[in-house]
Amino acid sequence: MTNTAAILGGGVIGGGWAARFLLMGWDVRVFDPGEGAETTLKEMLTRARAALPALYDVALPDEGKLTFHSTISEAVTGAAWIQESAPERLELKQKLFQQVQSVCEKDAIIGSSTSGFMASELQTGASRPEQIIVAHPFNPVYLLPLVELVGSDKTESAVLARAEGILTSIGMSPLKLRAEIPAHIADRFLEAVWREALWLIKDGIATTEEIDDAIRMGFGLRWGQMGLFETYRVAGGPAGMRHFISQFGPALQWPWTKLMDVPELTDELIDMIADQSDAQSGHLSIAELESLRDGNLIGMMRSLKARKSAVGAVLASHEDSIAPIAPDLMVPVETLDRVVPTDWVDYNNHMNEARYLQAISEACDRFLLWTGTTPDYVASGGSWFTVENHIRHLDEVKIGSRLRAVTQVLSGGGKKLRLFHSLFVGESLVATGEQMLLHVSLETRRVAEPPEKMGALLGEIAAAHAALGAPEGAGASIGG
């Protein structure tokens, strides 16, 4: 049964929530009475459809159904998760929650995207205060996994645990706060940096672009994969964090920051900031900046995923949870189903020839996994090495295309395994790849017989596939 999420407010944050739930297979109902809200959300969804699947090397769940509703009652009735992303006005949110609770399911989770209010403040005046929690995400919600999860002393641990499970299932990384505090955790850091930046501009020390360069060319990259404390632990050298603190701790007493003071946002300072920002980025539209941002995030997050580090560990874990399980191996099987990411495309604006081999390699790896070449098996000293590939490029493949591979065993059962992969976009055959693999001992790095059970299974599959005949292109050579 498809789960249903209700999104109250479809702006930048609410729209991101809608895209995240929808692309993870949830039906999504949206309530936003604002003019043009439906158009704006659909434009964001177009960007999300191009971005989120590009993080994964498996297909996401089938997209849910998106509907727009004119009343809160229509949107929230029957919803398992209700996410409020209304403007940051406490009385508005409290009134909205009262309306929601008069019609929603008693066991529905009501999350607020608030960046500053505490759960206890949001719960004031609510008929079921324990039902309302803070679920504060980060823009773009459809890409960034962090969500700060906060309850009050009226919130049962079971509610937060259930919320954590749901958010994890849609690829997010919930951070449960130990206690509620205004602005939670992350926004308190952002506010500190923002205040310092305002002073640097006001005092004529730096421009908006120079401040951004200080972040994106330096510590921002370190923070993106190590955070604050791990970065400083490394800076301490072999002696670690204790040595770092002994070296730099005294600096905390120096007048380096105006953190406890805030410049008045006069018209002059606002004009200065706005003019500098226009000079820095005014040549690009907001849509162009969002596309640039998404592409940059995808590249960084995919790189981290390959190493299962930081945010990449969250992605890798979620990908494992939605990866397909072994189908009936006695017929040609679908071994790849994924979207072509931006970094697979070359100067001709189509998939680079090396990525055809990568797609075939991924299909091969999944087939081998299903037939016994698991991480534990490799750790025990056995594996398969590819000794020959032959690829036929039959058609172009573009960014965002959904690429599938169907794998047929041409021969197998002993030391040799011969596979044939057909790559499709939709129903169109775009490439084929034929592989010869040898089973090896990783201890001797020489050819060795596979285990009896593995060999028998591959022989049985090869015999079953042989009954279908050789696929077109099998055994072909260049020019053949």
Coordinates of C-alpha atoms in Angstrom, one line a residue:
M1 CA 0.0 0.0 0.0
T2 CA 1.4 3.4 -1.0
N3 CA 2.0 5.8 1.9
T4 CA 0.6 9.3 1.7
A5 CA 2.2 12.6 2.8
A6 CA 0.5 15.9 3.1
I7 CA 2.5 19.0 2.4
L8 CA 1.2 22.3 3.8
G9 CA 3.0 25.1 2.0
G10 CA 4.6 24.4 -1.4
G11 CA 7.4 27.0 -1.5
V12 CA 11.1 26.3 -1.6
I13 CA 11.1 24.0 1.5
G14 CA 7.6 22.6 1.2
G15 CA 8.2 21.9 -2.5
G16 CA 11.4 20.2 -1.7
W17 CA 9.6 18.0 0.8
A18 CA 7.0 17.2 -1.8
A19 CA 9.6 16.2 -4.3
R20 CA 11.5 14.0 -1.8
F21 CA 8.4 12.1 -0.7
L22 CA 7.1 11.8 -4.3
L23 CA 10.3 10.5 -5.8
M24 CA 10.6 7.9 -3.0
G25 CA 7.2 6.4 -3.9
W26 CA 4.8 8.3 -1.6
D27 CA 1.6 9.8 -2.8
V28 CA 1.8 13.5 -2.0
R29 CA -1.1 15.9 -1.4
V30 CA -0.3 19.6 -1.4
F31 CA -2.2 22.5 0.2
D32 CA -0.9 26.0 -0.7
P33 CA -3.4 28.8 -1.4
G34 CA -0.8 31.1 -2.8
E35 CA -1.1 32.3 -6.3
G36 CA 1.1 30.3 -8.7
A37 CA 2.1 27.8 -6.0
E38 CA 1.2 24.8 -8.2
T39 CA 3.3 26.0 -11.1
T40 CA 6.3 26.8 -8.9
L41 CA 6.2 23.4 -7.2
K42 CA 6.0 21.6 -10.6
E43 CA 9.0 23.5 -11.8
M44 CA 10.9 22.4 -8.7
L45 CA 9.8 18.8 -9.2
T46 CA 11.3 18.9 -12.8
R47 CA 14.6 19.9 -11.3
A48 CA 14.3 17.2 -8.6
R49 CA 13.5 14.5 -11.1
A50 CA 16.8 15.3 -12.9
A51 CA 18.8 15.5 -9.7
L52 CA 17.8 13.0 -7.0
P53 CA 18.0 9.8 -9.2
A54 CA 21.4 10.9 -10.4
L55 CA 22.8 10.2 -6.9
Y56 CA 21.8 6.6 -7.1
D57 CA 23.1 3.6 -9.1
V58 CA 19.8 1.8 -8.7
A59 CA 16.3 2.9 -9.8
L60 CA 14.3 4.8 -7.2
P61 CA 10.8 3.5 -6.3
D62 CA 8.0 4.2 -8.8
E63 CA 7.0 7.8 -8.4
G64 CA 3.9 8.4 -6.3
K65 CA 0.8 10.5 -7.2
L66 CA 0.9 14.2 -6.8
T67 CA -2.4 16.1 -6.1
F68 CA -3.2 19.7 -5.2
H69 CA -6.0 20.5 -2.7
S70 CA -8.0 23.6 -1.9
T71 CA -8.6 22.7 1.7
I72 CA -6.5 21.5 4.6
S73 CA -9.0 18.8 5.3
E74 CA -8.7 17.3 1.8
A75 CA -4.9 17.3 2.0
V76 CA -4.4 15.8 5.5
T77 CA -7.2 13.3 5.8
G78 CA -5.7 9.8 5.8
A79 CA -2.1 11.1 5.5
A80 CA 0.6 9.2 7.5
W81 CA 3.0 12.2 7.5
I82 CA 2.0 15.9 7.5
Q83 CA 4.7 18.4 6.9
E84 CA 4.1 22.1 7.6
S85 CA 6.3 24.6 5.8
A86 CA 4.3 27.8 6.4
P87 CA 6.0 31.2 7.0
E88 CA 8.0 31.6 10.2
R89 CA 5.2 33.1 12.3
L90 CA 4.4 31.2 15.5
E91 CA 0.7 32.2 15.8
L92 CA 0.2 31.2 12.1
K93 CA 1.7 27.8 12.7
Q94 CA -0.2 27.2 15.9
K95 CA -3.5 28.0 14.3
L96 CA -2.6 25.8 11.3
F97 CA -1.9 22.9 13.6
Q98 CA -5.3 23.3 15.4
Q99 CA -7.0 23.1 12.0
V100 CA -5.0 20.1 11.0
Q101 CA -5.6 18.2 14.2
S102 CA -9.3 18.6 13.9
V103 CA -9.4 16.4 10.8
C104 CA -6.1 14.4 10.6
E105 CA -5.5 10.8 11.8
K106 CA -4.6 10.6 15.4
D107 CA -1.5 8.5 14.7
A108 CA -0.2 10.8 11.8
I109 CA 3.1 12.5 12.4
I110 CA 2.9 16.3 12.1
G111 CA 6.3 17.7 11.3
S112 CA 7.3 21.4 11.1
S113 CA 10.0 22.7 8.9
T114 CA 10.6 25.6 11.3
S115 CA 14.2 26.8 11.4
G116 CA 13.9 28.5 14.8
F117 CA 10.8 27.7 16.9
M118 CA 10.9 24.9 19.5
A119 CA 8.5 22.0 19.5
S120 CA 7.0 23.1 22.9
E121 CA 6.2 26.5 21.3
L122 CA 4.5 24.8 18.3
Q123 CA 2.5 22.5 20.5
T124 CA 1.0 25.3 22.5
G125 CA -2.8 25.3 22.1
A126 CA -2.8 21.9 20.3
S127 CA -5.3 19.2 21.2
R128 CA -2.7 16.5 20.9
P129 CA 0.7 18.3 21.5
E130 CA 2.6 15.0 21.5
Q131 CA 1.7 14.6 17.8
I132 CA 3.7 17.7 16.7
I133 CA 7.4 17.6 16.2
V134 CA 10.1 19.7 14.6
A135 CA 11.5 18.1 11.3
H136 CA 13.8 20.9 10.0
P137 CA 15.4 20.1 6.7
F138 CA 17.9 21.9 4.5
N139 CA 17.5 23.3 1.0
P140 CA 17.3 21.6 -1.4
V141 CA 15.3 19.1 0.6
Y142 CA 15.2 16.6 -2.3
L143 CA 19.1 16.4 -2.3
L144 CA 20.4 17.2 1.2
P145 CA 19.7 14.4 3.7
L146 CA 20.0 16.2 7.0
V147 CA 16.8 16.8 9.0
E148 CA 16.8 18.0 12.6
L149 CA 14.3 16.0 14.6
V150 CA 13.1 17.6 17.8
G151 CA 10.4 16.9 20.3
S152 CA 9.4 18.4 23.7
D153 CA 8.9 16.8 27.1
K154 CA 5.4 15.9 25.8
T155 CA 6.7 13.9 22.9
E156 CA 6.9 10.2 23.3
S157 CA 10.1 8.5 22.2
A158 CA 8.1 6.1 20.1
V159 CA 6.9 9.1 17.9
L160 CA 10.4 10.2 17.3
A161 CA 11.5 6.7 16.5
R162 CA 8.7 6.3 14.0
A163 CA 9.6 9.6 12.4
E164 CA 13.2 8.6 12.2
G165 CA 12.3 5.4 10.5
I166 CA 10.1 7.1 7.9
L167 CA 12.7 9.8 7.1
T168 CA 15.4 7.2 6.8
S169 CA 13.3 5.2 4.4
I170 CA 13.1 8.2 2.0
G171 CA 16.9 8.7 2.1
M172 CA 17.2 11.3 4.8
S173 CA 19.6 11.4 7.7
P174 CA 17.6 12.4 10.9
L175 CA 19.6 14.1 13.6
K176 CA 17.6 13.7 16.9
L177 CA 18.4 16.6 19.3
R178 CA 18.9 15.6 22.9
A179 CA 16.9 18.7 24.0
E180 CA 15.0 21.4 22.3
I181 CA 16.7 24.8 21.8
P182 CA 15.8 27.8 19.6
A183 CA 17.2 27.4 16.1
H184 CA 18.2 23.8 16.8
I185 CA 21.8 23.0 16.0
A186 CA 22.7 23.8 12.4
D187 CA 21.0 27.1 12.1
R188 CA 22.8 28.3 15.2
F189 CA 26.1 27.8 13.4
L190 CA 24.8 29.4 10.2
E191 CA 23.6 32.4 12.3
A192 CA 27.0 32.8 13.8
V193 CA 28.7 32.8 10.4
W194 CA 26.1 35.1 9.0
R195 CA 26.5 37.7 11.7
E196 CA 30.3 37.7 11.3
A197 CA 29.9 38.1 7.6
L198 CA 27.6 41.1 8.0
W199 CA 30.3 42.8 10.1
L200 CA 33.0 42.0 7.5
I201 CA 30.9 43.7 4.8
K202 CA 29.9 46.7 7.0
D203 CA 33.5 47.4 8.1
G204 CA 34.7 47.2 4.4
I205 CA 36.9 44.1 5.1
A206 CA 35.4 41.9 2.4
T207 CA 32.7 41.7 -0.2
T208 CA 30.0 39.1 -0.6
E209 CA 32.0 37.3 -3.2
E210 CA 35.2 37.3 -1.2
I211 CA 33.4 35.9 1.8
D212 CA 31.9 33.1 -0.3
D213 CA 35.3 32.4 -1.8
A214 CA 36.7 32.0 1.8
I215 CA 34.1 29.3 2.4
R216 CA 33.9 27.5 -0.9
M217 CA 37.6 27.5 -1.7
G218 CA 38.7 26.5 1.8
F219 CA 37.0 25.3 5.0
G220 CA 33.7 24.7 3.3
L221 CA 35.2 21.8 1.4
R222 CA 36.7 20.3 4.6
W223 CA 33.4 20.7 6.5
G224 CA 31.5 19.1 3.6
Q225 CA 33.2 15.7 4.3
M226 CA 34.5 15.9 7.8
G227 CA 32.5 18.5 9.7
L228 CA 34.0 20.8 12.3
F229 CA 35.5 18.6 15.1
E230 CA 37.0 15.9 12.8
T231 CA 38.6 18.6 10.7
Y232 CA 40.2 20.1 13.8
R233 CA 41.2 16.7 15.0
V234 CA 43.2 16.2 11.8
A235 CA 44.7 19.7 12.2
G236 CA 46.1 18.6 15.5
G237 CA 48.4 16.1 13.8
P238 CA 49.3 12.8 15.3
A239 CA 48.4 14.0 18.8
G240 CA 44.9 14.8 17.7
M241 CA 42.2 17.0 19.2
R242 CA 44.0 17.5 22.5
H243 CA 47.0 19.0 20.7
F244 CA 44.9 21.2 18.5
I245 CA 43.1 22.7 21.5
S246 CA 46.4 23.3 23.3
Q247 CA 47.6 25.2 20.2
F248 CA 44.6 27.1 19.3
G249 CA 42.5 27.2 22.4
P250 CA 44.1 30.5 23.7
A251 CA 42.8 32.2 20.5
L252 CA 39.3 31.9 22.0
Q253 CA 40.3 34.8 24.4
W254 CA 41.4 37.0 21.5
P255 CA 39.1 39.6 20.0
W256 CA 38.8 37.8 16.7
T257 CA 35.0 37.9 16.4
K258 CA 32.0 40.2 16.9
L259 CA 29.8 37.2 17.5
M260 CA 28.0 38.7 20.4
D261 CA 27.3 41.9 18.5
V262 CA 25.2 42.4 15.4
P263 CA 25.4 45.3 13.0
E264 CA 22.2 47.3 12.4
L265 CA 20.7 46.3 9.1
T266 CA 20.5 49.9 7.8
D267 CA 19.3 50.7 4.3
E268 CA 22.9 51.6 3.5
L269 CA 24.2 48.1 4.6
I270 CA 21.3 46.3 2.9
D271 CA 22.1 48.2 -0.3
M272 CA 25.8 47.4 0.0
I273 CA 25.1 43.7 0.4
A274 CA 22.5 43.5 -2.3
D275 CA 24.7 45.4 -4.8
Q276 CA 27.7 43.2 -4.1
S277 CA 25.5 40.1 -4.5
D278 CA 24.2 41.4 -7.8
A279 CA 27.7 42.0 -9.0
Q280 CA 28.7 38.5 -7.9
S281 CA 25.9 36.4 -9.3
G282 CA 23.4 38.7 -11.1
H283 CA 24.4 37.4 -14.5
L284 CA 22.7 34.1 -13.7
S285 CA 19.0 33.5 -13.0
I286 CA 17.9 31.8 -9.8
A287 CA 16.9 28.8 -11.9
E288 CA 20.4 28.7 -13.4
L289 CA 22.0 29.0 -9.9
E290 CA 19.8 26.2 -8.6
S291 CA 20.8 23.9 -11.5
L292 CA 24.5 24.7 -10.9
R293 CA 24.0 24.1 -7.2
D294 CA 22.3 20.7 -7.8
G295 CA 25.0 19.6 -10.3
N296 CA 27.8 20.5 -7.8
L297 CA 26.0 18.7 -4.9
I298 CA 25.5 15.6 -7.0
G299 CA 29.2 15.4 -8.0
M300 CA 30.4 15.9 -4.4
M301 CA 27.8 13.5 -2.9
R302 CA 28.5 10.8 -5.5
S303 CA 32.2 11.1 -4.9
L304 CA 31.6 10.6 -1.1
K305 CA 29.2 7.7 -1.8
A306 CA 31.9 5.8 -3.6
R307 CA 34.0 6.0 -0.4
K308 CA 31.0 5.6 1.9
S309 CA 32.1 8.7 3.8
A310 CA 30.0 11.4 5.5
V311 CA 26.8 12.1 3.5
G312 CA 28.0 9.3 1.1
A313 CA 27.5 6.7 3.8
V314 CA 23.8 7.8 4.1
L315 CA 23.4 7.5 0.3
A316 CA 25.1 4.1 0.1
S317 CA 23.0 2.7 3.0
H318 CA 19.8 4.0 1.4
E319 CA 20.8 2.7 -2.0
D320 CA 21.4 -0.8 -0.5
S321 CA 17.9 -0.7 1.1
I322 CA 16.2 0.0 -2.3
A323 CA 18.5 -2.2 -4.5
P324 CA 16.7 -5.0 -6.3
I325 CA 16.8 -8.6 -4.9
A326 CA 17.7 -11.6 -7.0
P327 CA 14.9 -12.5 -9.6
D328 CA 14.4 -15.8 -11.4
L329 CA 17.9 -16.4 -12.7
M330 CA 16.8 -19.1 -15.1
V331 CA 15.8 -16.5 -17.7
P332 CA 17.7 -13.4 -18.9
V333 CA 17.5 -11.0 -15.9
E334 CA 17.4 -7.2 -15.5
T335 CA 20.7 -6.4 -13.8
L336 CA 20.7 -2.6 -14.1
D337 CA 18.1 0.0 -13.7
R338 CA 19.4 3.5 -13.1
V339 CA 19.4 7.1 -14.3
V340 CA 22.3 8.5 -16.3
P341 CA 24.0 11.2 -14.1
T342 CA 25.4 14.5 -15.4
D343 CA 29.0 13.3 -15.0
W344 CA 28.5 10.5 -17.5
V345 CA 28.1 12.9 -20.4
D346 CA 30.9 14.1 -22.7
Y347 CA 31.5 17.1 -25.0
N348 CA 29.0 15.7 -27.5
N349 CA 26.3 15.9 -24.9
H350 CA 25.7 12.2 -24.8
M351 CA 27.0 9.3 -22.6
N352 CA 30.7 8.9 -22.8
E353 CA 31.8 5.6 -24.3
A354 CA 33.6 4.6 -21.1
R355 CA 30.3 4.9 -19.3
Y356 CA 28.8 2.2 -21.5
L357 CA 31.5 -0.1 -20.1
Q358 CA 30.7 1.1 -16.6
A359 CA 27.0 0.3 -17.0
I360 CA 28.0 -3.2 -18.3
S361 CA 30.4 -3.6 -15.4
E362 CA 27.7 -2.6 -12.9
A363 CA 25.3 -5.1 -14.5
C364 CA 28.0 -7.8 -14.3
D365 CA 28.7 -7.0 -10.7
R366 CA 25.0 -7.4 -9.8
F367 CA 24.7 -10.7 -11.6
L368 CA 27.8 -12.0 -9.8
L369 CA 26.4 -10.9 -6.5
W370 CA 23.2 -12.8 -7.1
T371 CA 25.1 -15.9 -8.0
G372 CA 27.3 -15.9 -4.9
T373 CA 30.1 -13.4 -5.4
T374 CA 29.2 -11.5 -2.2
P375 CA 31.5 -9.2 -0.2
D376 CA 32.0 -12.1 2.2
Y377 CA 32.9 -14.4 -0.6
V378 CA 35.5 -11.9 -2.0
A379 CA 36.9 -11.5 1.6
S380 CA 37.3 -15.2 1.8
G381 CA 39.6 -15.1 -1.3
G382 CA 37.5 -15.8 -4.4
S383 CA 36.4 -13.6 -7.2
W384 CA 35.9 -13.2 -11.0
F385 CA 38.2 -11.1 -13.2
T386 CA 37.1 -9.8 -16.6
V387 CA 39.6 -10.7 -19.3
E388 CA 37.8 -9.5 -22.4
N389 CA 35.0 -7.1 -23.4
H390 CA 33.3 -6.3 -26.6
I391 CA 30.8 -3.4 -26.8
R392 CA 28.6 -2.4 -29.6
H393 CA 27.3 1.3 -29.5
L394 CA 24.0 1.3 -31.2
D395 CA 22.4 4.6 -30.1
E396 CA 23.0 7.8 -28.1
V397 CA 22.1 8.0 -24.5
K398 CA 21.4 11.4 -22.9
I399 CA 21.6 12.9 -19.4
G400 CA 18.6 11.8 -17.3
S401 CA 17.8 8.7 -19.4
R402 CA 16.7 5.6 -17.5
L403 CA 19.2 2.9 -18.5
R404 CA 18.4 -0.8 -18.1
A405 CA 20.5 -3.9 -18.7
V406 CA 19.3 -7.4 -19.3
T407 CA 22.0 -10.1 -18.9
Q408 CA 22.1 -13.5 -20.5
V409 CA 24.6 -16.3 -19.7
L410 CA 26.2 -17.6 -22.9
S411 CA 28.4 -20.2 -21.1
G412 CA 29.3 -21.0 -17.6
G413 CA 29.9 -23.7 -15.0
G414 CA 33.6 -23.9 -14.7
K415 CA 36.5 -21.4 -14.5
K416 CA 35.1 -19.4 -17.5
L417 CA 32.0 -17.3 -17.5
R418 CA 30.7 -15.6 -20.7
L419 CA 28.0 -13.0 -20.3
F420 CA 26.0 -10.9 -22.8
H421 CA 24.4 -7.6 -21.6
S422 CA 21.8 -5.7 -23.6
L423 CA 21.4 -2.0 -22.6
F424 CA 18.0 -0.4 -23.2
V425 CA 16.5 3.1 -22.8
G426 CA 12.8 2.4 -22.8
E427 CA 12.3 -0.3 -25.3
S428 CA 15.2 0.9 -27.5
L429 CA 18.3 -1.2 -27.6
V430 CA 21.2 1.3 -27.3
A431 CA 24.2 -1.0 -26.7
T432 CA 25.3 -4.6 -26.2
G433 CA 28.3 -5.8 -24.2
E434 CA 29.9 -9.3 -24.3
Q435 CA 32.2 -10.3 -21.5
M436 CA 34.6 -13.2 -20.7
L437 CA 35.4 -13.6 -17.1
L438 CA 37.7 -16.1 -15.2
H439 CA 37.3 -17.2 -11.7
V440 CA 40.4 -16.5 -9.6
S441 CA 42.0 -17.1 -6.2
L442 CA 42.8 -13.7 -4.7
E443 CA 45.5 -15.4 -2.7
T444 CA 47.5 -16.7 -5.7
R445 CA 46.0 -14.2 -8.2
R446 CA 45.6 -17.1 -10.6
V447 CA 42.7 -18.9 -12.3
A448 CA 41.0 -21.4 -10.0
E449 CA 37.8 -23.4 -10.0
P450 CA 34.8 -21.8 -8.4
P451 CA 33.1 -23.5 -5.4
E452 CA 31.1 -26.5 -6.4
K453 CA 27.8 -24.8 -5.5
M454 CA 28.6 -21.6 -7.5
G455 CA 29.8 -23.6 -10.5
A456 CA 26.7 -25.8 -10.5
L457 CA 24.3 -22.8 -10.3
L458 CA 26.1 -21.0 -13.2
G459 CA 26.0 -24.1 -15.3
E460 CA 22.3 -24.5 -14.6
I461 CA 21.7 -20.9 -15.6
A462 CA 23.8 -21.2 -18.7
A463 CA 21.8 -24.3 -19.8
A464 CA 18.5 -22.6 -19.2
H465 CA 19.6 -19.4 -21.1
A466 CA 20.9 -21.5 -24.0
A467 CA 17.4 -22.7 -24.7
L468 CA 16.6 -19.1 -25.8
G469 CA 19.2 -19.1 -28.5
A470 CA 22.2 -16.7 -28.9
P471 CA 21.2 -13.0 -28.8
E472 CA 22.0 -10.9 -31.8
G473 CA 25.5 -9.6 -31.8
A474 CA 26.9 -12.4 -29.6
G475 CA 30.4 -13.4 -30.8
A476 CA 30.7 -10.4 -33.0
S477 CA 34.0 -8.7 -33.7
I478 CA 34.9 -5.2 -34.9
G479 CA 33.5 -4.9 -38.4
G480 CA 31.9 -8.3 -38.1

